[in-house]
CSV table of N, CA and C in Angstrom, one decimal:
chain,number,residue,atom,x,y,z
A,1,UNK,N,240.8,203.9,38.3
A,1,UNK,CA,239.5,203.6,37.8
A,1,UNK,C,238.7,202.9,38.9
A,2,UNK,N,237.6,203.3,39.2
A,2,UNK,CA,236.0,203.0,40.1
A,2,UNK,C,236.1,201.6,39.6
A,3,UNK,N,236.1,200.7,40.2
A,3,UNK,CA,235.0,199.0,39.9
A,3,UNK,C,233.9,199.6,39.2
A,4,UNK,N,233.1,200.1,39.7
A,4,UNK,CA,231.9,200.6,38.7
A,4,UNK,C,232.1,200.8,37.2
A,5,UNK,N,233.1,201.7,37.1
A,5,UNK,CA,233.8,202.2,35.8
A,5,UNK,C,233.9,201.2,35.2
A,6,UNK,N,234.8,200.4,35.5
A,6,UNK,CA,235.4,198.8,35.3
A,6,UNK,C,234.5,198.0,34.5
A,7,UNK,N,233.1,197.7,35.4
A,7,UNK,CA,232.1,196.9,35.1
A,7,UNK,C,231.1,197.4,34.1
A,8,UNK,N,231.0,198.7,34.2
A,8,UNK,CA,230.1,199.8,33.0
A,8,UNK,C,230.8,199.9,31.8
A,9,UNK,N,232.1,199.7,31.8
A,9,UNK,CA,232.8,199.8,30.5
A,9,UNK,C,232.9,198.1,29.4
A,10,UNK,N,232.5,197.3,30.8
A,10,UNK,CA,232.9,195.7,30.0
A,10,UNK,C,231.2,195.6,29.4
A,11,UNK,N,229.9,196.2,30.0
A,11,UNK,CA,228.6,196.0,30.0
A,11,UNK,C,228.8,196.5,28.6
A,12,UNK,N,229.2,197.9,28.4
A,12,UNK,CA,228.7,198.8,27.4
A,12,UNK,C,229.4,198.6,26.3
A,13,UNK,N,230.5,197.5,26.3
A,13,UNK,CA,231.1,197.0,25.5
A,13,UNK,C,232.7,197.8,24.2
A,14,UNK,N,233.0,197.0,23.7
A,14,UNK,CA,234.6,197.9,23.3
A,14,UNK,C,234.5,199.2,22.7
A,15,UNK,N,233.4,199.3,22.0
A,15,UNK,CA,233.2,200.9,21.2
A,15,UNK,C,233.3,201.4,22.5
A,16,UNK,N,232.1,201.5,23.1
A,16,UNK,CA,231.9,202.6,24.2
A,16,UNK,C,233.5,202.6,25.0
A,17,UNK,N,234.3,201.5,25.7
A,17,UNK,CA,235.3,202.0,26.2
A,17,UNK,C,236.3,202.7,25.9
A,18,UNK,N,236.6,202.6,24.3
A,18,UNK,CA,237.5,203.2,23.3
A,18,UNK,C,236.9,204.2,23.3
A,19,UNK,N,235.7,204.6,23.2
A,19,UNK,CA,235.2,206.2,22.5
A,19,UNK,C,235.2,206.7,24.1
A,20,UNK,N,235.0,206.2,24.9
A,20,UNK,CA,235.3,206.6,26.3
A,20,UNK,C,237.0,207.1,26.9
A,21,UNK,N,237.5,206.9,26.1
A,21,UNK,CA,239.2,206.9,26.4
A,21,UNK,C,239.3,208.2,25.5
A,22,UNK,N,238.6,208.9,24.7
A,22,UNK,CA,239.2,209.5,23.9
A,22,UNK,C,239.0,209.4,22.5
A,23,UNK,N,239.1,208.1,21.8
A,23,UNK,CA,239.2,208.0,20.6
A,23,UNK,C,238.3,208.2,19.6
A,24,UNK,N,237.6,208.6,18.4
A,24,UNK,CA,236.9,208.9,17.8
A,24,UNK,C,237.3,207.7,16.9
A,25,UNK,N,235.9,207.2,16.6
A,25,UNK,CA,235.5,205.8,16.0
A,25,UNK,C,234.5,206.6,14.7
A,26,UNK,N,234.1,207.4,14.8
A,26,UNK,CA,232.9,207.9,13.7
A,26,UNK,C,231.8,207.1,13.8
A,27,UNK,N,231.0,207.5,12.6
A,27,UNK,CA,229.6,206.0,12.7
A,27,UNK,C,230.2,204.8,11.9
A,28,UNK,N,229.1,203.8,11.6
A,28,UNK,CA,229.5,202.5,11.1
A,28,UNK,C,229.3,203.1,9.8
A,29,UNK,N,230.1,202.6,9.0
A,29,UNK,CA,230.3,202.7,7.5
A,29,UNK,C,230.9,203.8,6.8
A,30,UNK,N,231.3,204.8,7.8
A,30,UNK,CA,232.1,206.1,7.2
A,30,UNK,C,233.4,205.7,6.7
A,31,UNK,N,234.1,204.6,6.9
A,31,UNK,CA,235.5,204.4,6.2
A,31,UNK,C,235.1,203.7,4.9
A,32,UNK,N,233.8,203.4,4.8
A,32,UNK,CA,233.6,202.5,3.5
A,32,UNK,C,232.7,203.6,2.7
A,33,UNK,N,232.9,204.8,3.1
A,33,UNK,CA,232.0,205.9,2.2
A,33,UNK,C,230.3,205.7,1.9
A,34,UNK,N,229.7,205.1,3.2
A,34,UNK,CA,228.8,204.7,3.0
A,34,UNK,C,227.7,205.9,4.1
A,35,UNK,N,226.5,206.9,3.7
A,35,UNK,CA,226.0,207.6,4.7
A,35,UNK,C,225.5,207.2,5.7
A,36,UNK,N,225.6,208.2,6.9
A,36,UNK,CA,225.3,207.9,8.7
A,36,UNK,C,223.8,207.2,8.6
A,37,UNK,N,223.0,207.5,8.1
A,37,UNK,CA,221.6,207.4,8.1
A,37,UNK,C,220.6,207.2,6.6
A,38,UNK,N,219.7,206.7,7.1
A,38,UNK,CA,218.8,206.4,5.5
A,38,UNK,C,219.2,205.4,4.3
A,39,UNK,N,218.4,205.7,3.3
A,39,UNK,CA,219.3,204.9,2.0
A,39,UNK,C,220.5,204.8,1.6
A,40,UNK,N,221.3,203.3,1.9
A,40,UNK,CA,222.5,203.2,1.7
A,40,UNK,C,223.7,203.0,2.8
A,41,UNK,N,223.1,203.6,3.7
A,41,UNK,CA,223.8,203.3,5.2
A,41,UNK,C,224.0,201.9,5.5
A,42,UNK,N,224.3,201.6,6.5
A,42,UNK,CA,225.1,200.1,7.0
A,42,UNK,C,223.6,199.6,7.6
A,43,UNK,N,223.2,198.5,7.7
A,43,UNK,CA,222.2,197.7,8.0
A,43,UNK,C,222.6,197.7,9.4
A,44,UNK,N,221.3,197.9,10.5
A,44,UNK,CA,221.5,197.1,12.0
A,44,UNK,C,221.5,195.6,12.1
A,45,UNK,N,221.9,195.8,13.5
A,45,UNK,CA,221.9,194.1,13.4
A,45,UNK,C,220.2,193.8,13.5
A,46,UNK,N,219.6,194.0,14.5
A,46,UNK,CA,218.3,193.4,14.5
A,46,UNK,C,218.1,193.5,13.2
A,47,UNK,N,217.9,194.4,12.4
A,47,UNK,CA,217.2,193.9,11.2
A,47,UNK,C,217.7,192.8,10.2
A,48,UNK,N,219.0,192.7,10.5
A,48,UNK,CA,219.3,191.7,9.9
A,48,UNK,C,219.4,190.8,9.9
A,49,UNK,N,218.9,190.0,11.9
A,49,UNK,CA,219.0,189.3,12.5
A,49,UNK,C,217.4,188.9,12.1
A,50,UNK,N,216.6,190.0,11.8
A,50,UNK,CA,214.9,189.7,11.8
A,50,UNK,C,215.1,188.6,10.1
A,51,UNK,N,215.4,189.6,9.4
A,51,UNK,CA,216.0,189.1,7.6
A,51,UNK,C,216.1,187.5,7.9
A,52,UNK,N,217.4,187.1,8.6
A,52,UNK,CA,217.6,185.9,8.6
A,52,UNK,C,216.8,184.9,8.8
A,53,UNK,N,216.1,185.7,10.8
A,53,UNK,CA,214.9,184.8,10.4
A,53,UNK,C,213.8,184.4,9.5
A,54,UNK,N,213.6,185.4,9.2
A,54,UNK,CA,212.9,185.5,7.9
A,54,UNK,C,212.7,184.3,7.4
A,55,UNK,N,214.1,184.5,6.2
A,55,UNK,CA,214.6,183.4,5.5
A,55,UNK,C,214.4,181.9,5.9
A,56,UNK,N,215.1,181.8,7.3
A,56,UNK,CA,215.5,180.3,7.8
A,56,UNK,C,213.9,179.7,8.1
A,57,UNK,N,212.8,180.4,8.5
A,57,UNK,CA,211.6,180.3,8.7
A,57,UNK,C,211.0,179.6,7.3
A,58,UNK,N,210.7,180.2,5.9
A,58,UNK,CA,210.6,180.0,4.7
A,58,UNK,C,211.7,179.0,4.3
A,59,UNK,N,212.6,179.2,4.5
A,59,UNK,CA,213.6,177.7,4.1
A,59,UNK,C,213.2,176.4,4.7
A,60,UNK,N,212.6,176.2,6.2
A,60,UNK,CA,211.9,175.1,7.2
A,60,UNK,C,210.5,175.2,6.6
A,61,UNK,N,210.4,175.8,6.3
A,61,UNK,CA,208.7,175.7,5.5
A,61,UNK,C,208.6,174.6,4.3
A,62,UNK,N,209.8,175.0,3.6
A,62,UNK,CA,209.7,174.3,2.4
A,62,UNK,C,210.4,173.0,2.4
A,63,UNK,N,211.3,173.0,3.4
A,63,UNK,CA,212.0,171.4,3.7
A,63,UNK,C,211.0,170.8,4.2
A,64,UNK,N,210.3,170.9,5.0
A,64,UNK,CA,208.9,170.7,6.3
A,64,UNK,C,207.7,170.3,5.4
A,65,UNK,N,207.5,171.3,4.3
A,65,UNK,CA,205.9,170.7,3.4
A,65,UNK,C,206.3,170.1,2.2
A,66,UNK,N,207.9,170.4,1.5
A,66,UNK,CA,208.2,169.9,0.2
A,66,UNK,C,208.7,168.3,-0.1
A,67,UNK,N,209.6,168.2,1.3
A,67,UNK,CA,210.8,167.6,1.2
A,67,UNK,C,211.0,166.2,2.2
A,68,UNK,N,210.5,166.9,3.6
A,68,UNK,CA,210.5,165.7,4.6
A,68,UNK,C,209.5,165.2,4.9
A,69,UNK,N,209.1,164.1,5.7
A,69,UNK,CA,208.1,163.4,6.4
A,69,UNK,C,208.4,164.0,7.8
A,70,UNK,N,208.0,165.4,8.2
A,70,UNK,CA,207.8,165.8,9.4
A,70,UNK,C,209.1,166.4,9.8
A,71,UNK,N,209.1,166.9,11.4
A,71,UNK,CA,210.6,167.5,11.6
A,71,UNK,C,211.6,167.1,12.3
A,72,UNK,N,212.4,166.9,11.7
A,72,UNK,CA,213.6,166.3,12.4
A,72,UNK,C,215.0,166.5,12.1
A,73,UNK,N,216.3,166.0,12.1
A,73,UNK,CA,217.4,166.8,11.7
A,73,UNK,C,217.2,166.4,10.2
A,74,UNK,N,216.8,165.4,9.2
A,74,UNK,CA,217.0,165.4,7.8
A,74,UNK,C,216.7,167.0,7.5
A,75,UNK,N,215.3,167.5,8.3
A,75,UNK,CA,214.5,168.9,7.9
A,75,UNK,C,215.3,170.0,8.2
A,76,UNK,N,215.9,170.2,9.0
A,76,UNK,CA,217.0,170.9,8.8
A,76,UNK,C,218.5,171.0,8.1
A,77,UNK,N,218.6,169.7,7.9
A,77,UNK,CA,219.9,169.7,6.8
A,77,UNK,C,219.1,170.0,5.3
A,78,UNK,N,218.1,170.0,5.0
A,78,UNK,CA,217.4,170.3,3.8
A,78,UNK,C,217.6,171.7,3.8
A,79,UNK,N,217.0,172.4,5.2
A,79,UNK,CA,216.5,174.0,5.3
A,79,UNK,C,217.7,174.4,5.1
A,80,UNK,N,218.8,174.1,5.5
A,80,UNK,CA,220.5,174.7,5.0
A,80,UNK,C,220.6,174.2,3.9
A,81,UNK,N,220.4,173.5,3.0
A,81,UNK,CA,220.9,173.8,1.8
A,81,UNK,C,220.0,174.3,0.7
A,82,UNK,N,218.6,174.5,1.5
A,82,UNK,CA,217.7,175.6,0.6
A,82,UNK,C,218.2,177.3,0.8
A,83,UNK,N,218.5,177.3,2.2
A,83,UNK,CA,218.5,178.6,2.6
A,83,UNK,C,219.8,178.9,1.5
A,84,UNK,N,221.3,177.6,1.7
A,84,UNK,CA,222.2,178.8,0.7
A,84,UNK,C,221.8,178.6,-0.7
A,85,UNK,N,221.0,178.0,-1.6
A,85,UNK,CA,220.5,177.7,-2.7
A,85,UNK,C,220.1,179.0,-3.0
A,86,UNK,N,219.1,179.2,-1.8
A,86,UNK,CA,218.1,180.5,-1.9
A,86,UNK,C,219.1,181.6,-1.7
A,87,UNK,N,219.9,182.1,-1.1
A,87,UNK,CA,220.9,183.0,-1.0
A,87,UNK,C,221.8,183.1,-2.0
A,88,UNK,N,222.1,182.1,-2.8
A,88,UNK,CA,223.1,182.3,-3.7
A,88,UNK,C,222.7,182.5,-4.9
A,89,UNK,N,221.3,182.6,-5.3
A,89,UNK,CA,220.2,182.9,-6.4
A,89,UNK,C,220.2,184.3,-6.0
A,90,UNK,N,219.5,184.4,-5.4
A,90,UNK,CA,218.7,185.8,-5.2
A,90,UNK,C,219.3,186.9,-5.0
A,91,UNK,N,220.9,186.4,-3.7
A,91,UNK,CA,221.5,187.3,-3.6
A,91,UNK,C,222.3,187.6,-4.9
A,92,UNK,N,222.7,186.7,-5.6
A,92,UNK,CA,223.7,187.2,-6.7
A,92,UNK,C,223.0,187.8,-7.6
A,93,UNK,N,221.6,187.8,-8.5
A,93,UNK,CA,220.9,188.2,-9.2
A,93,UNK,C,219.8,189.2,-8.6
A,94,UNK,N,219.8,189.8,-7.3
A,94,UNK,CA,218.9,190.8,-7.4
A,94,UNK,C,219.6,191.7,-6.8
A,95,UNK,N,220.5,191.1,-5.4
A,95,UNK,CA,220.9,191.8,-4.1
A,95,UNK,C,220.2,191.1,-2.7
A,96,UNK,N,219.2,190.8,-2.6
A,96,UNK,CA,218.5,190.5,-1.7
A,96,UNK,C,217.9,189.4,-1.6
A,97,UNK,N,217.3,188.8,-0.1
A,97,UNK,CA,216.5,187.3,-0.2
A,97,UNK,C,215.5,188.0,0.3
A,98,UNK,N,214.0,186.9,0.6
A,98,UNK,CA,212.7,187.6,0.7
A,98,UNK,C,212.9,188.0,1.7
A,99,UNK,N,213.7,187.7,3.0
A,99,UNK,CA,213.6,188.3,4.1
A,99,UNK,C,214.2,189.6,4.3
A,100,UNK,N,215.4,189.7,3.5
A,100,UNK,CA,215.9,191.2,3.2
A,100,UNK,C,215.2,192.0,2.6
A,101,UNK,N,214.6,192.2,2.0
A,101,UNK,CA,213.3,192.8,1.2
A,101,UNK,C,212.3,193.3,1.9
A,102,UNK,N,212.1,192.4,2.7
A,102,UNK,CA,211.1,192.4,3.9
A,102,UNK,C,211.4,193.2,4.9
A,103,UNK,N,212.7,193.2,5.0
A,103,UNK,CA,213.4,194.8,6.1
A,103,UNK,C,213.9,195.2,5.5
A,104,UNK,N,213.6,195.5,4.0
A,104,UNK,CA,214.5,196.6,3.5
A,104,UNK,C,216.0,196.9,3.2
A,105,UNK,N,216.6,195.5,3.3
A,105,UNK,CA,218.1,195.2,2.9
A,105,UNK,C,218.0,195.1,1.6
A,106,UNK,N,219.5,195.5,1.5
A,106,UNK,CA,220.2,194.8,0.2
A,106,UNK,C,221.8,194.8,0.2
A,107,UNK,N,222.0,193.2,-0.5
A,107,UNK,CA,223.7,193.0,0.0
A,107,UNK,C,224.1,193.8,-1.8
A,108,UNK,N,225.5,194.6,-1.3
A,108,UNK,CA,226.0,194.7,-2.4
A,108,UNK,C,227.5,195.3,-2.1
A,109,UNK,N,228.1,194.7,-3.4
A,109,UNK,CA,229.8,194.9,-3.7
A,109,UNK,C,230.4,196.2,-3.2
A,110,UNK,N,231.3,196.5,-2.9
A,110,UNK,CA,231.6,197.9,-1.9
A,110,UNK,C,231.9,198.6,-3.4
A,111,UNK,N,232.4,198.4,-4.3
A,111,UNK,CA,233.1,199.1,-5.7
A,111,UNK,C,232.1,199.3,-7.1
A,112,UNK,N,231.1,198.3,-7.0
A,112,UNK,CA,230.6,198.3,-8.4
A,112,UNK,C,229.1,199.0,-7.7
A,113,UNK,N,228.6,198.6,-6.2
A,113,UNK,CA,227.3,198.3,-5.8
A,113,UNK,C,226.4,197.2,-6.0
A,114,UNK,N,226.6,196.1,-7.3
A,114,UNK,CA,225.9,194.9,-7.5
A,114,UNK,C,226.8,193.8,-6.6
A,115,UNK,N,226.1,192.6,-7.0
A,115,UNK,CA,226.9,191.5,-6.2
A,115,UNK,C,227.0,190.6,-7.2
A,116,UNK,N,228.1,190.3,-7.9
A,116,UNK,CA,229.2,189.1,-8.8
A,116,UNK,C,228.3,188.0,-7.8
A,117,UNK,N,227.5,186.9,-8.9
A,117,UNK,CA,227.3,185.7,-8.4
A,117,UNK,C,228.5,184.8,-7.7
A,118,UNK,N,229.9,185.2,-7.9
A,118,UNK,CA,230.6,184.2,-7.6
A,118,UNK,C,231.1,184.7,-5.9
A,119,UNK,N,230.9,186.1,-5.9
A,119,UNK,CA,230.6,186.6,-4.3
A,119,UNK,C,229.5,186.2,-3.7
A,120,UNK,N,228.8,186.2,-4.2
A,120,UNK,CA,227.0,185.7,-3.4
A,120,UNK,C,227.7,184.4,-2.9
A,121,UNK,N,228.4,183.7,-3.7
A,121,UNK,CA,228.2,182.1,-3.5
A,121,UNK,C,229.5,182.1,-2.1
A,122,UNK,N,230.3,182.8,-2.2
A,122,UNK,CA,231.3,182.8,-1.4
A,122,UNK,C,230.7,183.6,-0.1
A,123,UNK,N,229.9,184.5,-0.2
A,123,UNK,CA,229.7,184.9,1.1
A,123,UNK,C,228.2,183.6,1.6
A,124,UNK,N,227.7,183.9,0.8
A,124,UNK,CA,226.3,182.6,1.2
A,124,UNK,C,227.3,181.2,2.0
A,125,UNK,N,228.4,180.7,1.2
A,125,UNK,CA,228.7,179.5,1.6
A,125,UNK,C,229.4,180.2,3.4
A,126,UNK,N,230.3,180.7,3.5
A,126,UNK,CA,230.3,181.3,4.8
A,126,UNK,C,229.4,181.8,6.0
A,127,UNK,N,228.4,182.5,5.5
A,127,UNK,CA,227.5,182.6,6.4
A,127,UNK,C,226.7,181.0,6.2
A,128,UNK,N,226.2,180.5,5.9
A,128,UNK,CA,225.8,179.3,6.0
A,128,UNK,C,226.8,178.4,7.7
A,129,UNK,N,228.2,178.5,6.8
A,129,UNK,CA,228.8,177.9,8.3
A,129,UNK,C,228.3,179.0,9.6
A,130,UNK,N,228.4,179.9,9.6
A,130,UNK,CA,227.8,180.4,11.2
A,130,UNK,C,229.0,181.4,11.4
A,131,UNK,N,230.1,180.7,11.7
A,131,UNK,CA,231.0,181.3,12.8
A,131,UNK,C,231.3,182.7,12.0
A,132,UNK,N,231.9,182.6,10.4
A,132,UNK,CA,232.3,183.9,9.6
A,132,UNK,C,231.3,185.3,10.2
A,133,UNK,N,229.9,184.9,10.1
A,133,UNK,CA,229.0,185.5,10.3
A,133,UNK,C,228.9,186.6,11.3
A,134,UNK,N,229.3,186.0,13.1
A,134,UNK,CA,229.2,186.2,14.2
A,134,UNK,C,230.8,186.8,14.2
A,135,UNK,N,231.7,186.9,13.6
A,135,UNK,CA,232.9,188.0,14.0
A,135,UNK,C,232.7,188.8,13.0
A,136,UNK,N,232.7,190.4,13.6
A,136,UNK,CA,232.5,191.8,13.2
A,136,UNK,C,233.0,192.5,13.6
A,137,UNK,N,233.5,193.5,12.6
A,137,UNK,CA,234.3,194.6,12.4
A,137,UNK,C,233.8,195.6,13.0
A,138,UNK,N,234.7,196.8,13.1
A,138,UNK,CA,233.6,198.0,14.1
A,138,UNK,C,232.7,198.6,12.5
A,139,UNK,N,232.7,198.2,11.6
A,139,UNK,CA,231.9,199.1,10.9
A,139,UNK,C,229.8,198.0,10.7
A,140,UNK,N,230.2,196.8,12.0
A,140,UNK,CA,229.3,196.4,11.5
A,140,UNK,C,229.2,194.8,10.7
A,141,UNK,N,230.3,195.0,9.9
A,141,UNK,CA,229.9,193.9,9.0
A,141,UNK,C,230.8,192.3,9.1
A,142,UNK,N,230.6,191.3,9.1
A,142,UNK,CA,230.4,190.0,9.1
A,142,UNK,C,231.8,189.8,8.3
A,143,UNK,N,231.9,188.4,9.2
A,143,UNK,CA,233.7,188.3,8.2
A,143,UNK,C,233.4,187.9,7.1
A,144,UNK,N,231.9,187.0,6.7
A,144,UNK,CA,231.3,186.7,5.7
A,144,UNK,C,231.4,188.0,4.6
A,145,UNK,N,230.7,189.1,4.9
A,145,UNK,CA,230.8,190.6,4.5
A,145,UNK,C,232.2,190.6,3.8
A,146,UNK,N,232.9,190.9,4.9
A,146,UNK,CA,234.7,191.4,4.4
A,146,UNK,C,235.2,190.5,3.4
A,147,UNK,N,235.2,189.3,3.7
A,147,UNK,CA,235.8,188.4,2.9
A,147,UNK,C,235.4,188.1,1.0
A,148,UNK,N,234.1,188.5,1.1
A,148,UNK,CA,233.7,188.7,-0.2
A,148,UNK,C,233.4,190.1,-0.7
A,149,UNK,N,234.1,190.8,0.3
A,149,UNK,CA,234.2,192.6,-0.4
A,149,UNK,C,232.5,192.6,-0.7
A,150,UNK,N,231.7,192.4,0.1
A,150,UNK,CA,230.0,193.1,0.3
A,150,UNK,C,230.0,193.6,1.6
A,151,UNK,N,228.7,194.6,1.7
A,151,UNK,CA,228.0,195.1,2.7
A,151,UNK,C,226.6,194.8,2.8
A,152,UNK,N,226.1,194.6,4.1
A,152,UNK,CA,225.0,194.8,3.6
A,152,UNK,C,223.8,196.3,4.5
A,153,UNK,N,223.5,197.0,3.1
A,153,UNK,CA,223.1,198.3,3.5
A,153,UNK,C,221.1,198.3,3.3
A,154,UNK,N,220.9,199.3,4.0
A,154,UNK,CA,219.0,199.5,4.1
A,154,UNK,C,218.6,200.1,2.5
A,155,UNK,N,217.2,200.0,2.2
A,155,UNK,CA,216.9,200.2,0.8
A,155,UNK,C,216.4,201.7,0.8
């Protein structure tokens, strides 16, 4: 193998060197019977990275004008435990928070399609910590995702 090869393969990251060797990976969400494209397919990350902010923006809003005397870490320990308040409501009773709505997400159970409040609360409390969040599966989704048996798909 070329150095070039070498370097283009660590850039373009593990899909591409695997599907580059041969292997057939399919798209994201075909093992979860979920379609390549459109309504019901696997959510991108930007959009769900935009969602977030969303959220964390309106959560600092309301810690910032409701709650604190200005901004400082109190206003962010507020904004986390609005944001999972607000996640653990919304997501368990509708599917979605305003920011997912706003891109056109919605989290739901891989078996029924809804989301069991007592999953919202389990994945909300996970993604809240961070780390669950940021390791992902090749189909896309969040160990937060896995761990409470959701996805989260476009509307």
């Amino acid at each position: 193998m070329d150095n070039r090869q070498a370097i283009g393969s660590w850039l373009s990251g593990p899909r591409a060197a695997i599907e580059g060797a041969g292997a057939e990976l399919g798209y994201r969400g075909e093992q979860l019977g979920l379609p390549e494209e459109g309504p019901g397919s696997i959510a991108r990350p930007g959009r769900r990275l935009g969602a977030l902010v969303v959220d964390w923006a309106l959560c600092l809003l309301i810690a910032y004008g409701l709650i604190t005397d200005g901004y400082g870490q109190a206003t962010s320990n507020w904004a986390l435990l609005i944001f999972l308040v607000l996640s653990v409501l919304t997501v368990g009773s509708v599917g979605f928070t305003p920011g997912k709505r706003l891109f056109g997400l919605r989290v739901v159970e891989l078996g029924t399609g809804r989301v069991n409040p007592l999953r919202a609360l389990l994945r909300s409390v996970l993604l809240c910590l961070a780390i669950p969040a940021l390791i992902w599966d090749r189909d896309g989704r969040g160990l937060h995702d896995r761990l409470a048996r959701t996805v989260e798909v476009r509307i």
